PDB file of C-alpha atoms in Angstrom:
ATOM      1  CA  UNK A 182     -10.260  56.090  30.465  1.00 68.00           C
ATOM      2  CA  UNK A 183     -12.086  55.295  33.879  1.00 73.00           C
ATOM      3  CA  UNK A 184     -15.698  55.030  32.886  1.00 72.00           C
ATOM      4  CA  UNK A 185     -17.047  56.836  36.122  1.00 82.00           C
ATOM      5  CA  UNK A 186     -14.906  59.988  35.996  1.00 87.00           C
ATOM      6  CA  UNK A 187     -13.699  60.370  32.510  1.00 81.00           C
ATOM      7  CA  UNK A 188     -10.325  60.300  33.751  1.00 84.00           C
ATOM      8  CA  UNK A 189      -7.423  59.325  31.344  1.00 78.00           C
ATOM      9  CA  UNK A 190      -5.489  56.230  32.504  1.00 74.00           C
ATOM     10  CA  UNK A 191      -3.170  56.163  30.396  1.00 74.00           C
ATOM     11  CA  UNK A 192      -2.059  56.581  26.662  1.00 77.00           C
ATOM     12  CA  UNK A 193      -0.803  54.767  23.871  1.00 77.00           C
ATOM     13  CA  UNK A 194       0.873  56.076  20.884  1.00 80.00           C
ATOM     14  CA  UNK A 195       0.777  53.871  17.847  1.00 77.00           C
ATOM     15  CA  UNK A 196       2.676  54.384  14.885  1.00 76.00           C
ATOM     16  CA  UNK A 197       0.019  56.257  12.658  1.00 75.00           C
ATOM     17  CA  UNK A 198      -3.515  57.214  12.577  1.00 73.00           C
ATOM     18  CA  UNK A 199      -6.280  55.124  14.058  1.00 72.00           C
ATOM     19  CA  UNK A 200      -8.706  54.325  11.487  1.00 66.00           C
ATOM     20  CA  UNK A 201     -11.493  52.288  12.899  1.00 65.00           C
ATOM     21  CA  UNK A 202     -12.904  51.781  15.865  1.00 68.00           C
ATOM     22  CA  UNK A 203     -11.526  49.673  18.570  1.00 72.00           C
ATOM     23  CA  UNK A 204     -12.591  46.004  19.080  1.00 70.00           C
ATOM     24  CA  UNK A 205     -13.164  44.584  22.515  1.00 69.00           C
ATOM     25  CA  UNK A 206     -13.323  40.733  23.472  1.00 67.00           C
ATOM     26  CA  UNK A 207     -13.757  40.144  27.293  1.00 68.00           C
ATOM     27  CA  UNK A 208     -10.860  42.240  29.147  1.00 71.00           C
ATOM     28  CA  UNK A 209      -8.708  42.779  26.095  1.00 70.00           C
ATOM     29  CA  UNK A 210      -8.822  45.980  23.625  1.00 73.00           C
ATOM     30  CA  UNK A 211      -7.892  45.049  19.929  1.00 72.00           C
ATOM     31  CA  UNK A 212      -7.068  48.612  18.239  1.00 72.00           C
ATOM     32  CA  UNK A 213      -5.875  48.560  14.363  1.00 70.00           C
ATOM     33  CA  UNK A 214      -3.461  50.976  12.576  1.00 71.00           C
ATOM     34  CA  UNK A 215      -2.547  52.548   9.331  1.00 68.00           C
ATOM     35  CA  UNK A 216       1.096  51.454  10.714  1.00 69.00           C
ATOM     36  CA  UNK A 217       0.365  47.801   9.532  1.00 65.00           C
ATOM     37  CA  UNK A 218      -0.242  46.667  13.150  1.00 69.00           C
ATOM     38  CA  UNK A 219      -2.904  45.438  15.528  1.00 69.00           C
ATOM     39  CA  UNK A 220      -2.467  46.064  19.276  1.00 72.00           C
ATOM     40  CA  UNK A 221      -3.704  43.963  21.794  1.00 71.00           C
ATOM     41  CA  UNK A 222      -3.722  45.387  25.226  1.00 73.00           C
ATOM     42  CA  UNK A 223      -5.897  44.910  28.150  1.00 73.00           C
ATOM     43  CA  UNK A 224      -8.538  47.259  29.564  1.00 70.00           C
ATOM     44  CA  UNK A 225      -5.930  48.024  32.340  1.00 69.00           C
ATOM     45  CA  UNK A 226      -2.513  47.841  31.019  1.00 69.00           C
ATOM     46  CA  UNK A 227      -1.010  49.645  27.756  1.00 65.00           C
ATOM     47  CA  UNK A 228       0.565  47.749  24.902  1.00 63.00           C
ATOM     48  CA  UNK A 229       4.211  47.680  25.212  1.00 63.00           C
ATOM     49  CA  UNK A 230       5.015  46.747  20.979  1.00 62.00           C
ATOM     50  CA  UNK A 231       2.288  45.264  18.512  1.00 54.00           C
ATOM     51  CA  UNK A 232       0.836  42.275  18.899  1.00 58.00           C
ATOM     52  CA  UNK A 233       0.439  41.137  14.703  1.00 55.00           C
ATOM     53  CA  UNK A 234       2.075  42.731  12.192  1.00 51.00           C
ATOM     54  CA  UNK A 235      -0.353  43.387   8.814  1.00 51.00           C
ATOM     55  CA  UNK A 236       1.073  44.668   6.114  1.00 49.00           C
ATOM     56  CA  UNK A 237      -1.960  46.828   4.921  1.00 46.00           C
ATOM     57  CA  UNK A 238      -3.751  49.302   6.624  1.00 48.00           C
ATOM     58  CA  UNK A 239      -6.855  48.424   8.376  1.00 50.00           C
ATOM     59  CA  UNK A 240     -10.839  49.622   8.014  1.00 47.00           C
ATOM     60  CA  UNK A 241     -12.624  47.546   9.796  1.00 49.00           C
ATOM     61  CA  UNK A 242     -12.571  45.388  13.100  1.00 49.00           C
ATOM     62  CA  UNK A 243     -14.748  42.584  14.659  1.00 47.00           C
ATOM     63  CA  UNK A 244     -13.820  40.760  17.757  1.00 46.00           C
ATOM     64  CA  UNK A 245     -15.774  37.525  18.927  1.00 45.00           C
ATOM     65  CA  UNK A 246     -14.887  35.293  22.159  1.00 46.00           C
ATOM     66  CA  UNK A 247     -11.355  34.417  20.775  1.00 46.00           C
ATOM     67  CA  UNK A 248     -11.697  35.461  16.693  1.00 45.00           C
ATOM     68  CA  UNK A 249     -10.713  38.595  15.647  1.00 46.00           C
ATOM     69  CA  UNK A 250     -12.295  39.273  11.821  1.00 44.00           C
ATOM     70  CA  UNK A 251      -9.978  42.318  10.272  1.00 44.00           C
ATOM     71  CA  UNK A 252     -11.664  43.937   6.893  1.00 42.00           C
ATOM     72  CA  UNK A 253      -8.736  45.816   4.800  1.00 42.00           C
ATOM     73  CA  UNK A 254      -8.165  48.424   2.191  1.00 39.00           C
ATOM     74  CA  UNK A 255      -7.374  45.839  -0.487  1.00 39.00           C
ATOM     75  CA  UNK A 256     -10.346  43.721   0.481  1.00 39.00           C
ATOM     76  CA  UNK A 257      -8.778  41.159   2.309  1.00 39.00           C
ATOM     77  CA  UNK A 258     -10.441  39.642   5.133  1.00 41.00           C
ATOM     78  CA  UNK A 259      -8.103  37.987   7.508  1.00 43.00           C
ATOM     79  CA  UNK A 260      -9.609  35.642  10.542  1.00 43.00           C
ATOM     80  CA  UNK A 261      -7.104  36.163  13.774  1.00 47.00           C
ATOM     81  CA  UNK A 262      -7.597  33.009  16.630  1.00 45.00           C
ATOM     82  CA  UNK A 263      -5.839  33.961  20.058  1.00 48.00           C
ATOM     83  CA  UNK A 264      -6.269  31.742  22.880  1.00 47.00           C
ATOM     84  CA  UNK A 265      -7.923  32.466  26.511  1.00 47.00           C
ATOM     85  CA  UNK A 266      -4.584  35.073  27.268  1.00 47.00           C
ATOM     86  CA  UNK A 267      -4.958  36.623  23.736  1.00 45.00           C
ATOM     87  CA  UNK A 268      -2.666  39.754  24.630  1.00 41.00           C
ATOM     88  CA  UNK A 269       0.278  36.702  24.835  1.00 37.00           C
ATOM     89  CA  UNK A 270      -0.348  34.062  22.142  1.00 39.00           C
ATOM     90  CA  UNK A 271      -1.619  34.335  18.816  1.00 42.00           C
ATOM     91  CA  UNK A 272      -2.661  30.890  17.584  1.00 34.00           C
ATOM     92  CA  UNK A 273      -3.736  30.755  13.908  1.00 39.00           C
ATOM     93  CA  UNK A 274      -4.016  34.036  11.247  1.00 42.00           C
ATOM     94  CA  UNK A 275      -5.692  33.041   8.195  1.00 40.00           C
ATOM     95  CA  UNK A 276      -6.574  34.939   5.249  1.00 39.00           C
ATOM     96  CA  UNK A 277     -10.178  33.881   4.607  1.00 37.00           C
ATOM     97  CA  UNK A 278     -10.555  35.480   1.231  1.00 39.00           C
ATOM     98  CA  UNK A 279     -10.881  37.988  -1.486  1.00 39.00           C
ATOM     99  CA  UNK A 280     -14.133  39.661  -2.800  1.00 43.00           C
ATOM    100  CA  UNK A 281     -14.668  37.906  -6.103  1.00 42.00           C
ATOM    101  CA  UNK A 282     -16.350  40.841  -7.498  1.00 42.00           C
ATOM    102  CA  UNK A 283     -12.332  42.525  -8.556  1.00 45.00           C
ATOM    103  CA  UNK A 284     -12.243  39.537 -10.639  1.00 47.00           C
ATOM    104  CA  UNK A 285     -15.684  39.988 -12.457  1.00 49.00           C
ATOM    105  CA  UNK A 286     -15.143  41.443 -16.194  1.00 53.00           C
ATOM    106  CA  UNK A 287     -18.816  42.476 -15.830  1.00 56.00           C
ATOM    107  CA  UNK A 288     -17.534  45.030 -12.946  1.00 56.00           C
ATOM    108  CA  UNK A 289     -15.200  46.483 -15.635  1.00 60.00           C
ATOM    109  CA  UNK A 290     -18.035  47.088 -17.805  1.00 60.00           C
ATOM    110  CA  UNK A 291     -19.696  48.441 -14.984  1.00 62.00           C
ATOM    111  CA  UNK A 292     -17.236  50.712 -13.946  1.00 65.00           C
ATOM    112  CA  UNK A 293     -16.440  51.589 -17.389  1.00 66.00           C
ATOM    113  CA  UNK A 294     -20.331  52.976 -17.574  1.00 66.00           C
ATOM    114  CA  UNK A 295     -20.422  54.955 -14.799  1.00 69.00           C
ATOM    115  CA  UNK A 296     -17.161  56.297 -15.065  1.00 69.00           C
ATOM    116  CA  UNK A 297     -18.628  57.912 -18.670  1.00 66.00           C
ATOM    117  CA  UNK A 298     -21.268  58.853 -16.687  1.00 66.00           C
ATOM    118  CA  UNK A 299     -19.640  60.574 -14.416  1.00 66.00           C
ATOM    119  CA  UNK A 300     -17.704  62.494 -17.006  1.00 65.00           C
ATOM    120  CA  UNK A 301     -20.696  63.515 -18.767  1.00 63.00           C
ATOM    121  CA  UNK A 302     -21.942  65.032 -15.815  1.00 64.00           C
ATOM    122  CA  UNK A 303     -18.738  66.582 -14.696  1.00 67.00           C
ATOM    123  CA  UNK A 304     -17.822  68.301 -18.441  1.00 65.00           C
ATOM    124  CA  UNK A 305     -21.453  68.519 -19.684  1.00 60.00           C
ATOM    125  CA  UNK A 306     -22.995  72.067 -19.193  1.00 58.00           C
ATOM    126  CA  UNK A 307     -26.856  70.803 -18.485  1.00 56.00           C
ATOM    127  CA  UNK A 308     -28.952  72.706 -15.844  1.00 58.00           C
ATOM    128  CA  UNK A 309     -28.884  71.901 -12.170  1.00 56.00           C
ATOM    129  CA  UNK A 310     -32.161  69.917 -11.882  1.00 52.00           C
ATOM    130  CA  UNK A 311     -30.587  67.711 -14.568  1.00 61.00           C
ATOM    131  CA  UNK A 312     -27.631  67.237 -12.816  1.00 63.00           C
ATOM    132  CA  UNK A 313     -29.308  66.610  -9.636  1.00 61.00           C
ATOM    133  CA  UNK A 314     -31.735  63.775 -11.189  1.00 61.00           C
ATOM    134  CA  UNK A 315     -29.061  62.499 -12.986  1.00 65.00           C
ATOM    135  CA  UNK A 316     -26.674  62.024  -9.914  1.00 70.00           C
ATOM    136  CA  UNK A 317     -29.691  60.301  -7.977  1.00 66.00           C
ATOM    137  CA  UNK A 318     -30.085  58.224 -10.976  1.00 70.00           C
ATOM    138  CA  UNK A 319     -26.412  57.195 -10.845  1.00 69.00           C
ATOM    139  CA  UNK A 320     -26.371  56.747  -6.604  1.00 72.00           C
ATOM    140  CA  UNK A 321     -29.358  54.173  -7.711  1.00 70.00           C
ATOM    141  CA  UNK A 322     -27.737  52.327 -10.394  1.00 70.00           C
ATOM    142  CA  UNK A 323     -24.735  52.365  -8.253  1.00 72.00           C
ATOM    143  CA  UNK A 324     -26.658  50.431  -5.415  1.00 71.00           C
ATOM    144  CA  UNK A 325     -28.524  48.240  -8.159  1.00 69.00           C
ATOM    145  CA  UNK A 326     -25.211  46.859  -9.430  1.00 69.00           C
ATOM    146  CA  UNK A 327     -23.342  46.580  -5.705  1.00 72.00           C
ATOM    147  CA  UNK A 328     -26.252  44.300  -4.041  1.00 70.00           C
ATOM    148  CA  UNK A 329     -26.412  42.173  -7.496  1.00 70.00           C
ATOM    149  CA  UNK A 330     -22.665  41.568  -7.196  1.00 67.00           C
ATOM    150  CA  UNK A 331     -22.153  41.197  -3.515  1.00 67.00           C
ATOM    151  CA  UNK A 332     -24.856  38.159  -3.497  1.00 58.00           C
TER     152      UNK A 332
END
């Protein structure tokens, strides 16, 4: 899109749904799909087939200088390295690692709780202000036990 006028350049189809937002790294455009792929393109000239093939879909992008930092839907966090002409040559992909909290029996147990909780409040016939405290209660507890884990 020309950034004066609005004006569509040009277009690029992938092969399903954009999910996040599109990374940008001096003149190249990074762009992840629920197709498994990232594109590469630069700011003037469309992709022409993907650049890295992923075999999950994709949440989250980050680009910096010449690292790309790709979150996914199974937690995964891989590191991409392209050199100076990144549209051309990818150099190094790297999963970096997995979000030790899955393997935590104490998340079980966690989950476990507040899926009875949520139960309870979904099949229990209590009166709205209950429900309401309850629920802030539970978006509280929720938080408590993510930032405890997550350190």
């Amino acid at each position: 899109m020309n950034k004066n006028t609005g004006e569509v350049i040009w277009k690029f189809e992938t092969g399903s749904h954009v999910g996040s937002s599109p990374a940008i790294s001096g003149n190249y455009v990074y762009v992840g799909s629920a197709d498994g792929y990232v594109y590469a393109f630069t700011t003037t000239t469309p992709p022409q087939q993907p650049t890295s093939e992923i075999p999950v879909w994709i949440i989250a992008m980050m680009v910096t200088t010449t690292m790309i930092t790709i979150a996914l839907f199974i937690l995964l966090i891989y590191l991409m390295f392209f050199k100076e002409n990144a549209f051309a040559e990818k150099v190094e992909k790297r999963k970096i690692g997995v979000f030790e909290i899955l393997k935590s029996h104490r998340l079980l147990f966690v989950l476990c709780v507040i899926g009875i909780f949520i139960i309870l409040l979904l099949f229990v016939e209590i009166a709205i202000v209950i429900k309401a405290i309850s629920f802030v209660t539970y978006l509280i507890m929720l938080a408590y036990y993510l930032l405890r884990f997550l350190k």
